């Protein structure tokens, strides 16, 4: 029998084979994916992150746990019916230049698609001009910039300026662990969301659809 504890343990230990197996089993039992994420997957990554900060876990452990988490997120993504047909609008998303963290961004993407947005995913380490160009080419209603590193979150300001210059009507949302509502406002963003679920809510709110 799989359990949330097995998922947590397998991600913590960096075993993607087990994390995929247990995530599938838990979904088949009918556990909502949000519960799997909140109660098993995120606590595992936070535990590795805390140990990394304290110097009791190292980069290989961080990489392995991140990989196992990514594989479990893929299982979840495949199980969530995608309603991303664009009815709510076009949302361009990416992780800021200098930052390769993408697990949170990918979860935000699942929630946005579930909420009815067509999402154009630029991946990670995205240059400010690339955000601006993608917004122009896709006639984006919204752009979302994710950041996990304090050292590179300053690049968000450049990305916001680049997007505004070419796409004055595109609304800009930012998110990621080191950011706050107040900091987002100071950077010039239109909105901030602390988690993936609220990101989809905020996206609708910014377009006057809530
Ligand atoms: Co990195 N890493 N990492 N890492 N890593 C952190 C972020 C860190 C906090 C660990 C620590 O020290 N405790 C620390 C950053 C410290 C800081 O600057 N404040 C850190 C560091 C230092 C580094 C390196 C520099 C390590 C090194 O090389 N010495 C390096 C940087 C590489 C680079 O980017 N240039 C690095 C590398 C990596 C891996 C590649 C090994 C791996 C990432 C794998 C991947 O993403 N594919 C990794 C991991 C896994 C982590 C931790 C453990 C987990 C991050 C994560 O995915 N969290 C992390 C520690 C931690 O978080 N406890 C850590 C789960 C995810 C769902 O949460 O991304 O916050 P999060 O997303 C949430 C919300 O923030 C929000 O919704 C999401 C879901 O609810 N959200 C948005 C996110 N984006 C949003 C956008 C929105 C709205 C909401 O609108 C657009």
PDB file of C-alpha atoms and ligand atoms in Angstrom:
ATOM      1  CA  UNK A   1       0.000   0.000   0.000  1.00  0.00           C
ATOM      2  CA  UNK A   2       1.350   3.365  -0.894  1.00  0.00           C
ATOM      3  CA  UNK A   3       0.943   6.293   1.428  1.00  0.00           C
ATOM      4  CA  UNK A   4       1.774   9.946   1.537  1.00  0.00           C
ATOM      5  CA  UNK A   5       4.696   9.041   3.779  1.00  0.00           C
ATOM      6  CA  UNK A   6       6.146   6.816   1.033  1.00  0.00           C
ATOM      7  CA  UNK A   7       5.951   9.660  -1.480  1.00  0.00           C
ATOM      8  CA  UNK A   8       7.591  12.052   0.950  1.00  0.00           C
ATOM      9  CA  UNK A   9      10.341   9.560   1.781  1.00  0.00           C
ATOM     10  CA  UNK A  10      11.069   8.721  -1.876  1.00  0.00           C
ATOM     11  CA  UNK A  11      11.375  12.391  -2.880  1.00  0.00           C
ATOM     12  CA  UNK A  12      13.479  13.132   0.184  1.00  0.00           C
ATOM     13  CA  UNK A  13      15.791  10.254  -0.728  1.00  0.00           C
ATOM     14  CA  UNK A  14      15.834  11.291  -4.399  1.00  0.00           C
ATOM     15  CA  UNK A  15      14.376   8.070  -5.753  1.00  0.00           C
ATOM     16  CA  UNK A  16      12.381   9.115  -8.815  1.00  0.00           C
ATOM     17  CA  UNK A  17      11.422   5.498  -9.586  1.00  0.00           C
ATOM     18  CA  UNK A  18       9.676   5.182  -6.228  1.00  0.00           C
ATOM     19  CA  UNK A  19       8.262   8.707  -6.207  1.00  0.00           C
ATOM     20  CA  UNK A  20       6.584   8.080  -9.582  1.00  0.00           C
ATOM     21  CA  UNK A  21       5.284   4.683  -8.450  1.00  0.00           C
ATOM     22  CA  UNK A  22       3.853   5.953  -5.146  1.00  0.00           C
ATOM     23  CA  UNK A  23       2.412   9.146  -6.680  1.00  0.00           C
ATOM     24  CA  UNK A  24       0.539   7.063  -9.279  1.00  0.00           C
ATOM     25  CA  UNK A  25      -0.734   4.710  -6.560  1.00  0.00           C
ATOM     26  CA  UNK A  26      -1.925   7.573  -4.371  1.00  0.00           C
ATOM     27  CA  UNK A  27      -3.754   9.226  -7.287  1.00  0.00           C
ATOM     28  CA  UNK A  28      -5.398   5.895  -8.160  1.00  0.00           C
ATOM     29  CA  UNK A  29      -6.668   5.694  -4.584  1.00  0.00           C
ATOM     30  CA  UNK A  30      -8.472   8.976  -5.219  1.00  0.00           C
ATOM     31  CA  UNK A  31      -6.310  11.314  -3.119  1.00  0.00           C
ATOM     32  CA  UNK A  32      -6.589  14.829  -4.618  1.00  0.00           C
ATOM     33  CA  UNK A  33      -3.345  15.962  -6.242  1.00  0.00           C
ATOM     34  CA  UNK A  34      -3.320  19.164  -4.181  1.00  0.00           C
ATOM     35  CA  UNK A  35      -3.267  17.063  -1.010  1.00  0.00           C
ATOM     36  CA  UNK A  36      -0.387  14.915  -2.311  1.00  0.00           C
ATOM     37  CA  UNK A  37       1.517  18.083  -3.141  1.00  0.00           C
ATOM     38  CA  UNK A  38       0.887  19.848   0.172  1.00  0.00           C
ATOM     39  CA  UNK A  39       1.228  16.887   2.528  1.00  0.00           C
ATOM     40  CA  UNK A  40       3.981  14.830   0.890  1.00  0.00           C
ATOM     41  CA  UNK A  41       5.846  16.449  -1.967  1.00  0.00           C
ATOM     42  CA  UNK A  42       6.483  19.970  -0.660  1.00  0.00           C
ATOM     43  CA  UNK A  43       7.482  18.849   2.866  1.00  0.00           C
ATOM     44  CA  UNK A  44      10.091  16.513   1.315  1.00  0.00           C
ATOM     45  CA  UNK A  45      11.690  19.321  -0.690  1.00  0.00           C
ATOM     46  CA  UNK A  46      11.544  21.707   2.262  1.00  0.00           C
ATOM     47  CA  UNK A  47      13.309  19.129   4.403  1.00  0.00           C
ATOM     48  CA  UNK A  48      16.132  18.735   1.856  1.00  0.00           C
ATOM     49  CA  UNK A  49      16.259  22.541   1.444  1.00  0.00           C
ATOM     50  CA  UNK A  50      16.559  23.051   5.207  1.00  0.00           C
ATOM     51  CA  UNK A  51      19.301  20.451   5.484  1.00  0.00           C
ATOM     52  CA  UNK A  52      21.114  22.088   2.547  1.00  0.00           C
ATOM     53  CA  UNK A  53      20.966  25.445   4.388  1.00  0.00           C
ATOM     54  CA  UNK A  54      22.362  23.842   7.540  1.00  0.00           C
ATOM     55  CA  UNK A  55      25.135  22.087   5.625  1.00  0.00           C
ATOM     56  CA  UNK A  56      23.897  18.581   6.441  1.00  0.00           C
ATOM     57  CA  UNK A  57      22.782  17.881   2.839  1.00  0.00           C
ATOM     58  CA  UNK A  58      24.694  18.777  -0.294  1.00  0.00           C
ATOM     59  CA  UNK A  59      24.128  19.599  -3.964  1.00  0.00           C
ATOM     60  CA  UNK A  60      23.804  15.952  -5.134  1.00  0.00           C
ATOM     61  CA  UNK A  61      20.953  15.426  -2.619  1.00  0.00           C
ATOM     62  CA  UNK A  62      19.301  18.673  -3.787  1.00  0.00           C
ATOM     63  CA  UNK A  63      19.580  17.582  -7.426  1.00  0.00           C
ATOM     64  CA  UNK A  64      18.219  14.074  -6.729  1.00  0.00           C
ATOM     65  CA  UNK A  65      15.275  15.352  -4.673  1.00  0.00           C
ATOM     66  CA  UNK A  66      14.505  17.995  -7.321  1.00  0.00           C
ATOM     67  CA  UNK A  67      14.543  15.313 -10.018  1.00  0.00           C
ATOM     68  CA  UNK A  68      12.241  12.974  -8.072  1.00  0.00           C
ATOM     69  CA  UNK A  69       9.866  15.885  -7.422  1.00  0.00           C
ATOM     70  CA  UNK A  70       9.873  16.834 -11.126  1.00  0.00           C
ATOM     71  CA  UNK A  71       8.967  13.255 -12.099  1.00  0.00           C
ATOM     72  CA  UNK A  72       6.087  13.196  -9.587  1.00  0.00           C
ATOM     73  CA  UNK A  73       4.857  16.578 -10.865  1.00  0.00           C
ATOM     74  CA  UNK A  74       4.811  15.044 -14.382  1.00  0.00           C
ATOM     75  CA  UNK A  75       2.604  12.215 -13.071  1.00  0.00           C
ATOM     76  CA  UNK A  76       0.251  14.774 -11.549  1.00  0.00           C
ATOM     77  CA  UNK A  77       0.211  16.865 -14.717  1.00  0.00           C
ATOM     78  CA  UNK A  78      -0.797  13.833 -16.769  1.00  0.00           C
ATOM     79  CA  UNK A  79      -3.661  13.157 -14.357  1.00  0.00           C
ATOM     80  CA  UNK A  80      -5.114  16.677 -14.309  1.00  0.00           C
ATOM     81  CA  UNK A  81      -7.483  17.313 -17.215  1.00  0.00           C
ATOM     82  CA  UNK A  82      -5.983  20.245 -19.087  1.00  0.00           C
ATOM     83  CA  UNK A  83      -8.537  22.876 -19.903  1.00  0.00           C
ATOM     84  CA  UNK A  84      -5.847  25.135 -21.314  1.00  0.00           C
ATOM     85  CA  UNK A  85      -7.722  25.949 -24.472  1.00  0.00           C
ATOM     86  CA  UNK A  86      -7.238  29.648 -23.980  1.00  0.00           C
ATOM     87  CA  UNK A  87     -10.779  30.609 -22.985  1.00  0.00           C
ATOM     88  CA  UNK A  88      -9.467  32.702 -20.103  1.00  0.00           C
ATOM     89  CA  UNK A  89      -6.578  34.211 -22.067  1.00  0.00           C
ATOM     90  CA  UNK A  90      -2.944  33.659 -22.988  1.00  0.00           C
ATOM     91  CA  UNK A  91      -0.391  33.408 -20.185  1.00  0.00           C
ATOM     92  CA  UNK A  92       3.345  33.472 -20.931  1.00  0.00           C
ATOM     93  CA  UNK A  93       5.418  32.010 -18.084  1.00  0.00           C
ATOM     94  CA  UNK A  94       9.097  31.457 -17.336  1.00  0.00           C
ATOM     95  CA  UNK A  95      11.774  31.448 -14.643  1.00  0.00           C
ATOM     96  CA  UNK A  96      13.940  34.554 -14.579  1.00  0.00           C
ATOM     97  CA  UNK A  97      17.398  34.830 -16.149  1.00  0.00           C
ATOM     98  CA  UNK A  98      20.106  33.203 -13.982  1.00  0.00           C
ATOM     99  CA  UNK A  99      17.683  30.826 -12.242  1.00  0.00           C
ATOM    100  CA  UNK A 100      17.065  27.196 -13.250  1.00  0.00           C
ATOM    101  CA  UNK A 101      14.456  26.278 -10.606  1.00  0.00           C
ATOM    102  CA  UNK A 102      11.295  25.203 -12.413  1.00  0.00           C
ATOM    103  CA  UNK A 103       9.292  22.910 -10.118  1.00  0.00           C
ATOM    104  CA  UNK A 104       7.148  25.730  -8.705  1.00  0.00           C
ATOM    105  CA  UNK A 105       6.666  27.281 -12.149  1.00  0.00           C
ATOM    106  CA  UNK A 106       5.501  23.929 -13.524  1.00  0.00           C
ATOM    107  CA  UNK A 107       2.927  23.604 -10.730  1.00  0.00           C
ATOM    108  CA  UNK A 108       1.703  27.142 -11.416  1.00  0.00           C
ATOM    109  CA  UNK A 109       1.344  26.102 -15.064  1.00  0.00           C
ATOM    110  CA  UNK A 110      -0.847  23.115 -14.134  1.00  0.00           C
ATOM    111  CA  UNK A 111      -3.151  25.390 -12.099  1.00  0.00           C
ATOM    112  CA  UNK A 112      -3.348  28.009 -14.861  1.00  0.00           C
ATOM    113  CA  UNK A 113      -4.198  25.403 -17.486  1.00  0.00           C
ATOM    114  CA  UNK A 114      -6.749  23.912 -15.120  1.00  0.00           C
ATOM    115  CA  UNK A 115      -8.272  27.392 -14.776  1.00  0.00           C
ATOM    116  CA  UNK A 116      -8.626  27.692 -18.567  1.00  0.00           C
ATOM    117  CA  UNK A 117      -5.566  29.664 -19.675  1.00  0.00           C
ATOM    118  CA  UNK A 118      -3.443  28.788 -22.708  1.00  0.00           C
ATOM    119  CA  UNK A 119       0.051  28.733 -21.230  1.00  0.00           C
ATOM    120  CA  UNK A 120       3.196  29.442 -23.240  1.00  0.00           C
ATOM    121  CA  UNK A 121       6.087  28.057 -21.185  1.00  0.00           C
ATOM    122  CA  UNK A 122       9.482  29.649 -21.893  1.00  0.00           C
ATOM    123  CA  UNK A 123      11.300  27.333 -19.465  1.00  0.00           C
ATOM    124  CA  UNK A 124      14.048  28.537 -17.147  1.00  0.00           C
ATOM    125  CA  UNK A 125      16.875  31.099 -17.278  1.00  0.00           C
ATOM    126  CA  UNK A 126      14.719  33.351 -19.451  1.00  0.00           C
ATOM    127  CA  UNK A 127      16.244  36.611 -20.646  1.00  0.00           C
ATOM    128  CA  UNK A 128      14.170  39.827 -20.186  1.00  0.00           C
ATOM    129  CA  UNK A 129      13.997  40.377 -23.960  1.00  0.00           C
ATOM    130  CA  UNK A 130      12.721  36.814 -24.471  1.00  0.00           C
ATOM    131  CA  UNK A 131       9.776  37.517 -22.139  1.00  0.00           C
ATOM    132  CA  UNK A 132       9.017  40.691 -24.117  1.00  0.00           C
ATOM    133  CA  UNK A 133       9.281  38.939 -27.482  1.00  0.00           C
ATOM    134  CA  UNK A 134       7.104  35.979 -26.418  1.00  0.00           C
ATOM    135  CA  UNK A 135       4.412  38.351 -25.112  1.00  0.00           C
ATOM    136  CA  UNK A 136       4.399  40.192 -28.439  1.00  0.00           C
ATOM    137  CA  UNK A 137       4.350  37.047 -30.585  1.00  0.00           C
ATOM    138  CA  UNK A 138       1.605  35.357 -28.538  1.00  0.00           C
ATOM    139  CA  UNK A 139      -0.441  38.516 -27.874  1.00  0.00           C
ATOM    140  CA  UNK A 140      -0.203  37.613 -24.187  1.00  0.00           C
ATOM    141  CA  UNK A 141      -2.831  38.857 -21.770  1.00  0.00           C
ATOM    142  CA  UNK A 142      -0.538  38.057 -18.865  1.00  0.00           C
ATOM    143  CA  UNK A 143       3.080  37.190 -18.215  1.00  0.00           C
ATOM    144  CA  UNK A 144       4.282  35.348 -15.131  1.00  0.00           C
ATOM    145  CA  UNK A 145       7.835  35.510 -13.876  1.00  0.00           C
ATOM    146  CA  UNK A 146       9.054  32.977 -11.337  1.00  0.00           C
ATOM    147  CA  UNK A 147      12.162  33.421  -9.157  1.00  0.00           C
ATOM    148  CA  UNK A 148      13.691  31.227  -6.452  1.00  0.00           C
ATOM    149  CA  UNK A 149      17.079  32.853  -5.884  1.00  0.00           C
ATOM    150  CA  UNK A 150      17.547  36.128  -4.027  1.00  0.00           C
ATOM    151  CA  UNK A 151      20.650  36.757  -6.133  1.00  0.00           C
ATOM    152  CA  UNK A 152      18.819  36.780  -9.460  1.00  0.00           C
ATOM    153  CA  UNK A 153      15.378  38.065  -8.505  1.00  0.00           C
ATOM    154  CA  UNK A 154      16.663  41.567  -9.278  1.00  0.00           C
ATOM    155  CA  UNK A 155      16.628  40.536 -12.949  1.00  0.00           C
ATOM    156  CA  UNK A 156      12.844  40.578 -12.687  1.00  0.00           C
ATOM    157  CA  UNK A 157      12.868  44.366 -12.735  1.00  0.00           C
ATOM    158  CA  UNK A 158      14.638  44.344 -16.117  1.00  0.00           C
ATOM    159  CA  UNK A 159      12.165  41.804 -17.453  1.00  0.00           C
ATOM    160  CA  UNK A 160       9.222  43.921 -16.290  1.00  0.00           C
ATOM    161  CA  UNK A 161      10.689  46.990 -18.026  1.00  0.00           C
ATOM    162  CA  UNK A 162      11.308  45.031 -21.244  1.00  0.00           C
ATOM    163  CA  UNK A 163       7.748  43.634 -21.274  1.00  0.00           C
ATOM    164  CA  UNK A 164       6.144  47.025 -20.518  1.00  0.00           C
ATOM    165  CA  UNK A 165       8.114  48.749 -23.290  1.00  0.00           C
ATOM    166  CA  UNK A 166       6.796  46.460 -26.022  1.00  0.00           C
ATOM    167  CA  UNK A 167       3.530  45.204 -24.514  1.00  0.00           C
ATOM    168  CA  UNK A 168       1.902  47.974 -22.479  1.00  0.00           C
ATOM    169  CA  UNK A 169      -1.383  46.046 -22.182  1.00  0.00           C
ATOM    170  CA  UNK A 170       0.117  42.790 -20.870  1.00  0.00           C
ATOM    171  CA  UNK A 171      -0.448  42.384 -17.129  1.00  0.00           C
ATOM    172  CA  UNK A 172       2.584  41.192 -15.168  1.00  0.00           C
ATOM    173  CA  UNK A 173       2.548  38.741 -12.273  1.00  0.00           C
ATOM    174  CA  UNK A 174       5.497  37.496 -10.234  1.00  0.00           C
ATOM    175  CA  UNK A 175       5.993  34.727  -7.689  1.00  0.00           C
ATOM    176  CA  UNK A 176       8.484  32.451  -6.018  1.00  0.00           C
ATOM    177  CA  UNK A 177       9.724  31.790  -2.504  1.00  0.00           C
ATOM    178  CA  UNK A 178      11.930  34.894  -1.942  1.00  0.00           C
ATOM    179  CA  UNK A 179       9.294  37.353  -3.223  1.00  0.00           C
ATOM    180  CA  UNK A 180       6.606  39.195  -1.290  1.00  0.00           C
ATOM    181  CA  UNK A 181       3.614  41.263  -2.296  1.00  0.00           C
ATOM    182  CA  UNK A 182       5.385  44.448  -1.272  1.00  0.00           C
ATOM    183  CA  UNK A 183       8.583  43.591  -3.128  1.00  0.00           C
ATOM    184  CA  UNK A 184       6.608  42.658  -6.245  1.00  0.00           C
ATOM    185  CA  UNK A 185       4.962  46.075  -6.184  1.00  0.00           C
ATOM    186  CA  UNK A 186       8.325  47.784  -5.779  1.00  0.00           C
ATOM    187  CA  UNK A 187       9.617  45.902  -8.833  1.00  0.00           C
ATOM    188  CA  UNK A 188       6.676  47.261 -10.817  1.00  0.00           C
ATOM    189  CA  UNK A 189       4.581  44.079 -11.161  1.00  0.00           C
ATOM    190  CA  UNK A 190       0.771  44.231 -11.361  1.00  0.00           C
ATOM    191  CA  UNK A 191       0.321  41.206  -9.119  1.00  0.00           C
ATOM    192  CA  UNK A 192       1.935  38.621  -6.860  1.00  0.00           C
ATOM    193  CA  UNK A 193       0.802  35.182  -5.724  1.00  0.00           C
ATOM    194  CA  UNK A 194       2.368  33.127  -2.921  1.00  0.00           C
ATOM    195  CA  UNK A 195       1.324  29.755  -4.345  1.00  0.00           C
ATOM    196  CA  UNK A 196       0.124  28.053  -7.508  1.00  0.00           C
ATOM    197  CA  UNK A 197      -3.560  27.943  -6.619  1.00  0.00           C
ATOM    198  CA  UNK A 198      -3.631  31.645  -5.768  1.00  0.00           C
ATOM    199  CA  UNK A 199      -1.639  32.377  -8.938  1.00  0.00           C
ATOM    200  CA  UNK A 200      -4.567  31.138 -11.046  1.00  0.00           C
ATOM    201  CA  UNK A 201      -6.989  33.209  -8.939  1.00  0.00           C
ATOM    202  CA  UNK A 202      -4.797  36.295  -9.240  1.00  0.00           C
ATOM    203  CA  UNK A 203      -4.482  35.830 -13.014  1.00  0.00           C
ATOM    204  CA  UNK A 204      -8.272  35.930 -13.382  1.00  0.00           C
ATOM    205  CA  UNK A 205      -8.498  38.897 -11.016  1.00  0.00           C
ATOM    206  CA  UNK A 206      -5.924  40.853 -13.028  1.00  0.00           C
ATOM    207  CA  UNK A 207      -8.043  40.331 -16.148  1.00  0.00           C
ATOM    208  CA  UNK A 208     -11.222  41.350 -14.312  1.00  0.00           C
ATOM    209  CA  UNK A 209     -12.633  37.803 -14.475  1.00  0.00           C
ATOM    210  CA  UNK A 210     -13.142  37.108 -10.777  1.00  0.00           C
TER     211      UNK A 210
HETATM  212 CO1  LIG B   1      18.002  25.304  -5.213  1.00  0.00          CO
HETATM  213  N1  LIG B   1      17.949  26.665  -3.844  1.00  0.00           N
HETATM  214  N2  LIG B   1      19.750  25.946  -5.815  1.00  0.00           N
HETATM  215  N3  LIG B   1      17.991  23.780  -6.396  1.00  0.00           N
HETATM  216  N4  LIG B   1      16.542  24.632  -4.204  1.00  0.00           N
HETATM  217  C1  LIG B   1      16.741  26.767  -3.035  1.00  0.00           C
HETATM  218  C2  LIG B   1      15.726  27.699  -3.694  1.00  0.00           C
HETATM  219  C3  LIG B   1      17.307  27.298  -1.663  1.00  0.00           C
HETATM  220  C4  LIG B   1      16.258  28.077  -0.841  1.00  0.00           C
HETATM  221  C5  LIG B   1      17.922  26.124  -0.866  1.00  0.00           C
HETATM  222  C6  LIG B   1      18.477  26.556   0.460  1.00  0.00           C
HETATM  223  O1  LIG B   1      19.534  27.140   0.519  1.00  0.00           O
HETATM  224  N5  LIG B   1      17.771  26.289   1.527  1.00  0.00           N
HETATM  225  C7  LIG B   1      18.510  28.185  -2.156  1.00  0.00           C
HETATM  226  C8  LIG B   1      18.168  29.633  -2.514  1.00  0.00           C
HETATM  227  C9  LIG B   1      18.581  30.639  -1.445  1.00  0.00           C
HETATM  228  C10 LIG B   1      18.191  31.995  -1.891  1.00  0.00           C
HETATM  229  O2  LIG B   1      18.732  32.545  -2.811  1.00  0.00           O
HETATM  230  N6  LIG B   1      17.206  32.564  -1.222  1.00  0.00           N
HETATM  231  C11 LIG B   1      18.962  27.409  -3.371  1.00  0.00           C
HETATM  232  C12 LIG B   1      20.266  27.469  -3.922  1.00  0.00           C
HETATM  233  C13 LIG B   1      21.269  28.299  -3.157  1.00  0.00           C
HETATM  234  C14 LIG B   1      20.616  26.813  -5.120  1.00  0.00           C
HETATM  235  C15 LIG B   1      21.967  26.824  -5.842  1.00  0.00           C
HETATM  236  C16 LIG B   1      22.674  28.193  -5.893  1.00  0.00           C
HETATM  237  C17 LIG B   1      22.845  25.734  -5.161  1.00  0.00           C
HETATM  238  C18 LIG B   1      24.276  25.676  -5.666  1.00  0.00           C
HETATM  239  O3  LIG B   1      24.515  25.464  -6.827  1.00  0.00           O
HETATM  240  N7  LIG B   1      25.197  25.897  -4.751  1.00  0.00           N
HETATM  241  C19 LIG B   1      21.569  26.349  -7.272  1.00  0.00           C
HETATM  242  C20 LIG B   1      21.175  27.505  -8.178  1.00  0.00           C
HETATM  243  C21 LIG B   1      21.064  27.102  -9.633  1.00  0.00           C
HETATM  244  C22 LIG B   1      20.465  28.237 -10.474  1.00  0.00           C
HETATM  245  O4  LIG B   1      19.268  28.393 -10.480  1.00  0.00           O
HETATM  246  N8  LIG B   1      21.301  29.025 -11.132  1.00  0.00           N
HETATM  247  C23 LIG B   1      20.381  25.501  -6.948  1.00  0.00           C
HETATM  248  C24 LIG B   1      19.987  24.392  -7.712  1.00  0.00           C
HETATM  249  C25 LIG B   1      18.904  23.579  -7.414  1.00  0.00           C
HETATM  250  C26 LIG B   1      18.607  22.281  -8.154  1.00  0.00           C
HETATM  251  C27 LIG B   1      18.849  22.389  -9.669  1.00  0.00           C
HETATM  252  C28 LIG B   1      19.471  21.199  -7.583  1.00  0.00           C
HETATM  253  C29 LIG B   1      17.113  22.013  -7.716  1.00  0.00           C
HETATM  254  C30 LIG B   1      16.067  22.605  -8.697  1.00  0.00           C
HETATM  255  C31 LIG B   1      15.482  21.568  -9.610  1.00  0.00           C
HETATM  256  C32 LIG B   1      14.367  22.140 -10.436  1.00  0.00           C
HETATM  257  O5  LIG B   1      13.747  23.154 -10.118  1.00  0.00           O
HETATM  258  N9  LIG B   1      14.112  21.458 -11.529  1.00  0.00           N
HETATM  259  C33 LIG B   1      17.017  22.824  -6.437  1.00  0.00           C
HETATM  260  C34 LIG B   1      16.000  22.638  -5.458  1.00  0.00           C
HETATM  261  C35 LIG B   1      15.113  21.419  -5.649  1.00  0.00           C
HETATM  262  C36 LIG B   1      15.816  23.533  -4.383  1.00  0.00           C
HETATM  263  C37 LIG B   1      14.784  23.441  -3.221  1.00  0.00           C
HETATM  264  C38 LIG B   1      15.206  22.304  -2.301  1.00  0.00           C
HETATM  265  C39 LIG B   1      13.349  23.234  -3.632  1.00  0.00           C
HETATM  266  C40 LIG B   1      12.799  24.290  -4.622  1.00  0.00           C
HETATM  267  C41 LIG B   1      11.412  23.889  -5.034  1.00  0.00           C
HETATM  268  O6  LIG B   1      11.210  23.345  -6.114  1.00  0.00           O
HETATM  269  N10 LIG B   1      10.439  24.055  -4.118  1.00  0.00           N
HETATM  270  C42 LIG B   1      14.915  24.875  -2.557  1.00  0.00           C
HETATM  271  C43 LIG B   1      14.711  24.863  -1.041  1.00  0.00           C
HETATM  272  C44 LIG B   1      13.265  25.007  -0.658  1.00  0.00           C
HETATM  273  O7  LIG B   1      12.454  25.550  -1.384  1.00  0.00           O
HETATM  274  N11 LIG B   1      12.935  24.553   0.490  1.00  0.00           N
HETATM  275  C45 LIG B   1      16.154  25.399  -3.152  1.00  0.00           C
HETATM  276  C46 LIG B   1       9.052  23.571  -4.325  1.00  0.00           C
HETATM  277  C47 LIG B   1       8.275  24.532  -5.206  1.00  0.00           C
HETATM  278  C48 LIG B   1       6.870  23.960  -5.484  1.00  0.00           C
HETATM  279  O8  LIG B   1       8.152  25.731  -4.488  1.00  0.00           O
HETATM  280  O9  LIG B   1       9.369  27.049  -6.280  1.00  0.00           O
HETATM  281  O10 LIG B   1       8.623  28.146  -4.100  1.00  0.00           O
HETATM  282  P1  LIG B   1       8.401  27.146  -5.167  1.00  0.00           P
HETATM  283  O11 LIG B   1       6.991  27.458  -5.884  1.00  0.00           O
HETATM  284  C49 LIG B   1       5.781  27.702  -5.213  1.00  0.00           C
HETATM  285  C50 LIG B   1       5.560  29.190  -4.861  1.00  0.00           C
HETATM  286  O12 LIG B   1       6.757  29.907  -4.630  1.00  0.00           O
HETATM  287  C51 LIG B   1       4.756  29.702  -6.009  1.00  0.00           C
HETATM  288  O13 LIG B   1       3.966  28.581  -6.377  1.00  0.00           O
HETATM  289  C52 LIG B   1       4.706  27.379  -6.220  1.00  0.00           C
HETATM  290  C53 LIG B   1       3.772  26.248  -5.859  1.00  0.00           C
HETATM  291  O14 LIG B   1       2.852  26.587  -4.880  1.00  0.00           O
HETATM  292  N12 LIG B   1       5.389  30.206  -7.216  1.00  0.00           N
HETATM  293  C54 LIG B   1       4.757  31.150  -7.969  1.00  0.00           C
HETATM  294  C55 LIG B   1       6.530  29.880  -7.844  1.00  0.00           C
HETATM  295  N13 LIG B   1       6.666  30.562  -8.983  1.00  0.00           N
HETATM  296  C56 LIG B   1       5.581  31.349  -9.092  1.00  0.00           C
HETATM  297  C57 LIG B   1       5.191  32.253 -10.085  1.00  0.00           C
HETATM  298  C58 LIG B   1       3.987  32.935  -9.918  1.00  0.00           C
HETATM  299  C59 LIG B   1       3.199  32.749  -8.788  1.00  0.00           C
HETATM  300  C60 LIG B   1       3.557  31.833  -7.798  1.00  0.00           C
HETATM  301  O15 LIG B   1       3.527  33.839 -10.796  1.00  0.00           O
HETATM  302  C61 LIG B   1       4.179  33.991 -12.005  1.00  0.00           C
END
